[in-house]
XYZ file of C-alpha atoms in Angstrom:
399
model
C -25.208 15.859 3.297
C -24.311 18.780 0.974
C -26.692 19.727 -1.853
C -23.841 19.418 -4.349
C -23.369 15.756 -3.457
C -27.061 15.127 -4.098
C -26.671 16.683 -7.556
C -23.619 14.536 -8.240
C -25.466 11.413 -7.083
C -28.476 12.098 -9.329
C -26.171 12.829 -12.260
C -24.177 9.639 -11.823
C -27.412 7.649 -11.471
C -28.463 9.038 -14.877
C -25.040 8.284 -16.317
C -25.002 4.686 -15.121
C -28.631 4.098 -16.109
C -27.720 4.950 -19.688
C -24.563 2.860 -19.593
C -26.469 -0.080 -18.070
C -28.727 -0.203 -21.099
C -25.611 -1.172 -23.032
C -22.837 -2.777 -21.004
C -24.517 -6.077 -19.982
C -25.394 -6.613 -23.648
C -21.961 -5.929 -25.161
C -20.765 -9.519 -25.424
C -24.174 -10.758 -26.559
C -24.382 -8.014 -29.216
C -20.909 -8.657 -30.635
C -21.256 -12.444 -30.436
C -24.836 -12.889 -31.679
C -25.771 -9.729 -33.609
C -22.408 -9.039 -35.260
C -21.497 -12.727 -35.558
C -18.072 -12.545 -33.891
C -16.430 -15.113 -31.587
C -16.211 -14.767 -27.811
C -12.510 -13.965 -28.174
C -13.276 -11.115 -30.593
C -16.006 -9.887 -28.246
C -13.420 -9.911 -25.479
C -11.024 -7.905 -27.635
C -13.708 -5.260 -28.262
C -14.287 -4.936 -24.537
C -10.526 -4.862 -24.025
C -10.282 -1.822 -26.310
C -13.089 -0.144 -24.379
C -11.461 -0.881 -21.040
C -7.967 0.059 -22.238
C -9.275 3.471 -23.236
C -11.017 3.685 -19.858
C -7.722 3.030 -18.043
C -6.192 6.001 -19.851
C -9.324 8.029 -19.117
C -9.237 7.099 -15.423
C -5.652 8.272 -14.988
C -6.251 11.379 -17.096
C -9.415 12.195 -15.148
C -7.628 11.977 -11.810
C -4.770 14.175 -12.993
C -7.176 16.674 -14.566
C -9.127 16.915 -11.308
C -5.964 17.849 -9.421
C -4.910 20.351 -12.127
C -8.056 22.074 -13.425
C -10.791 21.062 -10.985
C -13.815 18.816 -11.060
C -16.248 20.673 -13.323
C -13.945 21.183 -16.315
C -12.601 17.644 -16.006
C -16.090 16.169 -15.951
C -17.177 18.247 -18.942
C -14.279 16.885 -21.006
C -15.348 13.312 -20.273
C -19.065 13.922 -20.805
C -18.669 15.734 -24.138
C -16.344 13.038 -25.518
C -18.810 10.318 -24.532
C -21.816 12.150 -25.985
C -20.046 12.604 -29.321
C -19.345 8.858 -29.529
C -22.917 7.977 -28.556
C -24.264 10.155 -31.372
C -22.086 8.195 -33.789
C -23.190 4.880 -32.284
C -26.878 5.674 -32.822
C -26.310 5.954 -36.582
C -23.388 3.555 -37.134
C -23.380 0.409 -34.977
C -22.164 -2.237 -37.401
C -18.651 -3.675 -37.629
C -16.088 -2.111 -37.073
C -17.888 1.136 -36.132
C -19.222 -0.417 -32.922
C -15.716 -1.209 -31.684
C -14.415 2.279 -32.570
C -17.206 4.184 -30.840
C -17.119 1.873 -27.824
C -13.419 2.702 -27.424
C -14.139 6.451 -27.443
C -16.942 5.920 -24.939
C -14.441 4.093 -22.737
C -12.104 7.079 -22.758
C -14.828 9.628 -21.996
C -16.587 7.677 -19.277
C -13.192 6.717 -17.870
C -12.560 10.387 -17.162
C -15.946 10.866 -15.485
C -15.818 8.175 -12.791
C -12.626 9.117 -10.883
C -13.599 12.782 -11.128
C -16.957 11.944 -9.533
C -15.243 9.980 -6.740
C -12.728 12.748 -6.051
C -15.560 15.294 -6.198
C -17.546 13.326 -3.608
C -14.610 13.185 -1.196
C -13.839 16.885 -1.666
C -17.452 18.062 -1.382
C -18.084 16.165 1.865
C -14.691 15.371 3.447
C -16.166 14.969 6.920
C -18.519 12.291 5.580
C -15.712 9.749 5.208
C -16.970 6.474 3.786
C -20.531 7.803 3.639
C -19.750 10.059 0.673
C -18.364 7.168 -1.380
C -21.025 4.742 -0.204
C -23.866 7.043 -1.249
C -22.282 7.703 -4.619
C -21.936 3.932 -5.006
C -25.619 3.416 -4.134
C -26.682 6.128 -6.605
C -24.692 4.470 -9.362
C -26.284 1.134 -8.581
C -29.763 2.605 -8.755
C -28.733 3.294 -12.328
C -27.560 -0.313 -12.712
C -30.899 -1.639 -11.432
C -33.044 0.616 -13.613
C -30.880 0.408 -16.728
C -30.380 -3.341 -16.701
C -34.064 -3.963 -15.910
C -35.131 -2.003 -18.975
C -32.147 -2.892 -21.155
C -33.065 -6.527 -21.738
C -36.646 -5.608 -22.619
C -35.607 -2.830 -25.003
C -32.890 -4.991 -26.605
C -35.479 -7.661 -27.400
C -37.131 -5.091 -29.696
C -34.129 -3.227 -31.100
C -30.518 -2.628 -30.157
C -30.751 0.778 -31.854
C -33.169 1.860 -29.109
C -30.511 0.858 -26.561
C -28.014 3.254 -28.133
C -30.592 6.061 -28.357
C -31.692 5.694 -24.721
C -28.053 5.821 -23.613
C -27.535 9.060 -25.557
C -30.664 10.753 -24.167
C -29.723 9.940 -20.576
C -26.186 11.210 -21.125
C -27.565 14.499 -22.455
C -29.654 14.770 -19.266
C -26.536 14.073 -17.209
C -24.658 16.800 -19.085
C -27.383 19.400 -18.443
C -27.638 18.533 -14.741
C -23.893 18.915 -14.171
C -23.735 22.163 -16.183
C -26.503 23.825 -14.182
C -25.860 22.130 -10.835
C -22.086 21.999 -10.364
C -20.766 24.753 -12.614
C -19.982 27.104 -9.726
C -18.771 24.491 -7.238
C -15.094 24.999 -6.440
C -12.882 22.519 -4.613
C -10.300 24.046 -2.313
C -6.714 23.214 -3.214
C -4.441 21.809 -0.524
C -1.676 24.008 0.804
C 1.889 22.925 0.154
C 3.798 21.680 3.219
C 6.612 23.751 4.738
C 10.154 22.821 3.728
C 10.954 21.350 7.149
C 8.047 18.951 6.919
C 8.433 18.177 3.224
C 10.757 15.188 3.693
C 8.502 13.574 6.303
C 5.527 14.081 4.027
C 7.474 12.513 1.145
C 8.333 9.410 3.194
C 4.734 8.992 4.345
C 3.467 9.507 0.803
C 5.777 6.751 -0.464
C 4.514 4.302 2.171
C 0.939 5.252 1.367
C 1.529 4.721 -2.343
C 2.983 1.239 -1.798
C -0.002 0.376 0.401
C -2.443 1.522 -2.276
C -0.652 -0.417 -5.022
C -0.672 -3.608 -2.924
C -4.366 -3.216 -2.156
C -5.164 -2.521 -5.794
C -3.438 -5.715 -6.951
C -6.151 -7.650 -5.131
C -8.790 -5.233 -6.391
C -7.571 -5.867 -9.942
C -7.714 -9.654 -9.548
C -11.209 -9.512 -8.112
C -12.424 -7.361 -10.995
C -11.052 -9.921 -13.480
C -13.400 -12.395 -11.821
C -16.345 -10.021 -11.410
C -16.426 -8.922 -15.050
C -17.062 -12.494 -16.178
C -20.684 -11.998 -15.140
C -21.210 -9.525 -17.983
C -19.042 -11.368 -20.518
C -18.413 -15.127 -20.531
C -21.133 -15.937 -17.998
C -23.592 -13.862 -20.038
C -22.855 -15.962 -23.118
C -22.886 -19.149 -21.002
C -26.439 -18.424 -19.805
C -27.516 -18.144 -23.437
C -25.911 -21.522 -24.196
C -27.955 -22.955 -21.301
C -31.089 -21.489 -22.948
C -31.756 -19.064 -20.113
C -33.811 -16.243 -21.726
C -32.168 -12.872 -22.252
C -34.796 -11.206 -20.076
C -33.929 -13.522 -17.187
C -30.220 -12.799 -17.590
C -31.052 -9.078 -17.467
C -33.068 -9.780 -14.305
C -29.876 -10.976 -12.589
C -28.495 -7.429 -12.826
C -31.803 -6.021 -11.635
C -31.452 -8.227 -8.556
C -27.898 -6.932 -8.141
C -28.890 -3.267 -8.298
C -32.056 -3.620 -6.238
C -30.251 -5.500 -3.468
C -27.528 -2.854 -3.317
C -30.148 -0.140 -2.812
C -32.611 -1.953 -0.548
C -30.157 -3.861 1.661
C -27.978 -0.852 2.527
C -29.517 -0.169 5.995
C -29.148 -3.804 7.047
C -25.603 -4.077 5.730
C -24.569 -0.777 7.332
C -25.781 -2.048 10.707
C -23.882 -5.316 10.206
C -20.679 -3.459 9.328
C -20.980 -1.204 12.382
C -21.400 -4.195 14.666
C -19.069 -6.832 13.213
C -16.701 -4.969 10.870
C -15.748 -1.712 12.645
C -12.354 -1.580 10.914
C -12.064 -1.066 7.200
C -9.419 -3.765 6.752
C -11.655 -6.357 8.386
C -14.499 -5.136 6.205
C -12.487 -5.706 3.030
C -11.248 -9.140 4.147
C -14.788 -10.304 4.884
C -15.963 -8.949 1.542
C -13.241 -10.690 -0.456
C -13.962 -13.966 1.399
C -17.608 -13.699 0.342
C -16.432 -13.140 -3.234
C -14.644 -16.513 -3.043
C -17.895 -18.187 -1.977
C -19.891 -16.514 -4.752
C -17.571 -17.780 -7.483
C -17.462 -21.263 -5.955
C -21.269 -21.398 -6.237
C -21.024 -21.027 -10.023
C -19.453 -24.466 -10.385
C -22.313 -26.712 -11.421
C -24.874 -23.924 -11.833
C -27.147 -24.608 -14.800
C -30.460 -22.941 -13.920
C -31.648 -19.384 -13.429
C -32.257 -19.961 -9.703
C -28.683 -21.162 -9.133
C -27.258 -18.168 -10.987
C -29.565 -15.885 -8.994
C -28.286 -17.303 -5.685
C -24.677 -16.791 -6.800
C -25.549 -13.231 -7.853
C -27.036 -12.451 -4.425
C -23.851 -13.646 -2.689
C -21.708 -11.722 -5.193
C -23.741 -8.568 -4.541
C -23.237 -8.805 -0.781
C -19.491 -9.058 -1.386
C -19.348 -6.038 -3.675
C -21.481 -3.965 -1.287
C -18.819 -4.540 1.349
C -15.691 -4.152 -0.793
C -16.364 -1.665 -3.603
C -17.073 1.465 -1.471
C -14.212 0.615 0.884
C -11.464 0.850 -1.753
C -11.993 4.542 -2.710
C -12.376 5.334 0.993
C -8.916 3.897 1.692
C -7.534 5.745 -1.348
C -8.972 9.027 -0.073
C -7.408 8.474 3.352
C -4.025 7.494 1.908
C -3.852 10.346 -0.635
C -1.361 13.151 0.160
C -2.660 16.741 -0.143
C -3.326 17.654 -3.758
C -3.219 14.035 -4.948
C -6.788 12.976 -4.205
C -7.772 12.964 -7.862
C -4.746 10.936 -8.934
C -5.293 8.312 -6.215
C -8.959 7.939 -7.190
C -7.893 7.741 -10.828
C -5.461 4.951 -9.989
C -8.151 3.003 -8.116
C -10.557 3.376 -11.027
C -7.880 2.464 -13.571
C -7.112 -0.699 -11.593
C -10.746 -1.772 -11.737
C -10.892 -0.862 -15.408
C -7.730 -2.846 -16.137
C -9.438 -5.858 -14.585
C -12.436 -5.242 -16.822
C -10.053 -4.930 -19.779
C -8.082 -8.129 -19.239
C -10.942 -10.134 -17.756
C -13.041 -10.591 -20.917
C -10.041 -11.674 -23.006
C -8.643 -13.988 -20.334
C -12.060 -15.381 -19.476
C -12.979 -15.872 -23.128
C -9.667 -17.634 -23.779
C -10.091 -20.007 -20.814
C -13.732 -20.699 -21.713
C -12.924 -21.374 -25.377
C -9.882 -23.575 -24.631
C -10.701 -25.576 -21.498
C -14.341 -24.843 -20.710
C -16.423 -22.974 -18.169
C -15.680 -25.341 -15.260
C -11.984 -24.452 -15.427
C -12.889 -20.782 -15.695
C -14.939 -20.962 -12.490
C -11.976 -22.585 -10.695
C -9.723 -19.763 -11.899
C -12.180 -17.170 -10.562
C -12.057 -18.761 -7.115
C -8.238 -18.688 -7.241
C -8.080 -15.008 -8.251
C -10.460 -13.897 -5.515
C -8.485 -15.924 -2.957
C -5.333 -14.027 -3.968
C -7.268 -10.798 -3.332
C -7.628 -11.879 0.292
C -3.861 -12.280 0.582
C -2.959 -8.852 -0.827
C -5.586 -7.165 1.349
C -4.180 -8.842 4.449
C -0.690 -7.446 3.773
C -1.410 -4.055 2.151
C -0.898 -1.939 5.303
C 2.145 -3.732 6.760
C 4.583 -0.902 5.874
C 2.409 1.995 7.014
C 3.539 3.816 10.179
C 1.789 2.262 13.176
C 0.038 5.475 14.192
C -1.182 6.105 10.681
C -2.191 2.471 10.296
C -4.385 2.715 13.369
C -5.913 6.037 12.315
C -6.812 4.665 8.896
C -8.511 1.560 10.233
C -11.730 3.052 11.553
C -14.510 3.320 9.008
C -17.575 5.550 9.222
C -20.680 3.789 7.975
C -23.821 5.635 6.894
């Protein structure tokens, strides 16, 4: 594995560690510390995610136009500036304003990192995206484990820790990736241009279809850090135990990788089958939430959810990388990231509305329905791809 990918992995682990101090606590902070309703908390997260959607698309386009380093610097600097403001001004409405700017900046960073990973180690296939995913989840495990403890003392310390880790991320990228250049794809000859255009159109339709299911699944997934977070507080589950759920999530992603990789090699050798199995497990995980009222029951549902995301989340950017025409890798990764972010944007508002109006039981039923629809779109996403291309894009390399 290239040295540059190691640097990127360490940097993204730092980035996500800082973010994980904050993001599981967003709804709790707005709802309990700032005294706003769940619907208002959802709107704040919607602003953050809406800015991230714009950042995702901008980051992908910037990667294709000006390269990875400059694109990443734009996102990092914007986020750091907002974090400085958040340390000193985190009341209402300053919190919502700075969180929106953070959404834009971090939204640029993530698709750039994914496109960087694919460009730095193209022969690695899924392994490049899987290892970046694992690195990010090391950050989730560490950040969420410490975040609940720190938040019990002071939310200001949460904001400060996030800023310090982002500064470390900035310095690592400046000194580690400043001179890394990604080769630009050559333009096709005129005779082949039309064939390339037709294939690109089919690939784009396939990606959009796949991402519809990805979007629906993210609407369901994000409830764990929004409505379900508030629901655990209503059930008098301590904040530290809720934070422990995300520690379980991150630790399982890191520690269970060898076992899961072996299982995928043996039983899911094709990436489509891998995604279908993963989405089916998502359905089971959300079904387990119905009737859950203790920490142990939520922990079991989280374990099942984590297995599902370990299978699905790295597979989506892998498919995007394979489908992307030359010179469009950044844009395709940006679209994938913006789809996930759109789910995170709409999910809190939709989930908060359902929870406020008809209760959590109905919300859990809706989550099962959404994840079932994800199975359907994944089953049909590749129907219009050329048969040869379809076959070539089925095999997945697992590392």
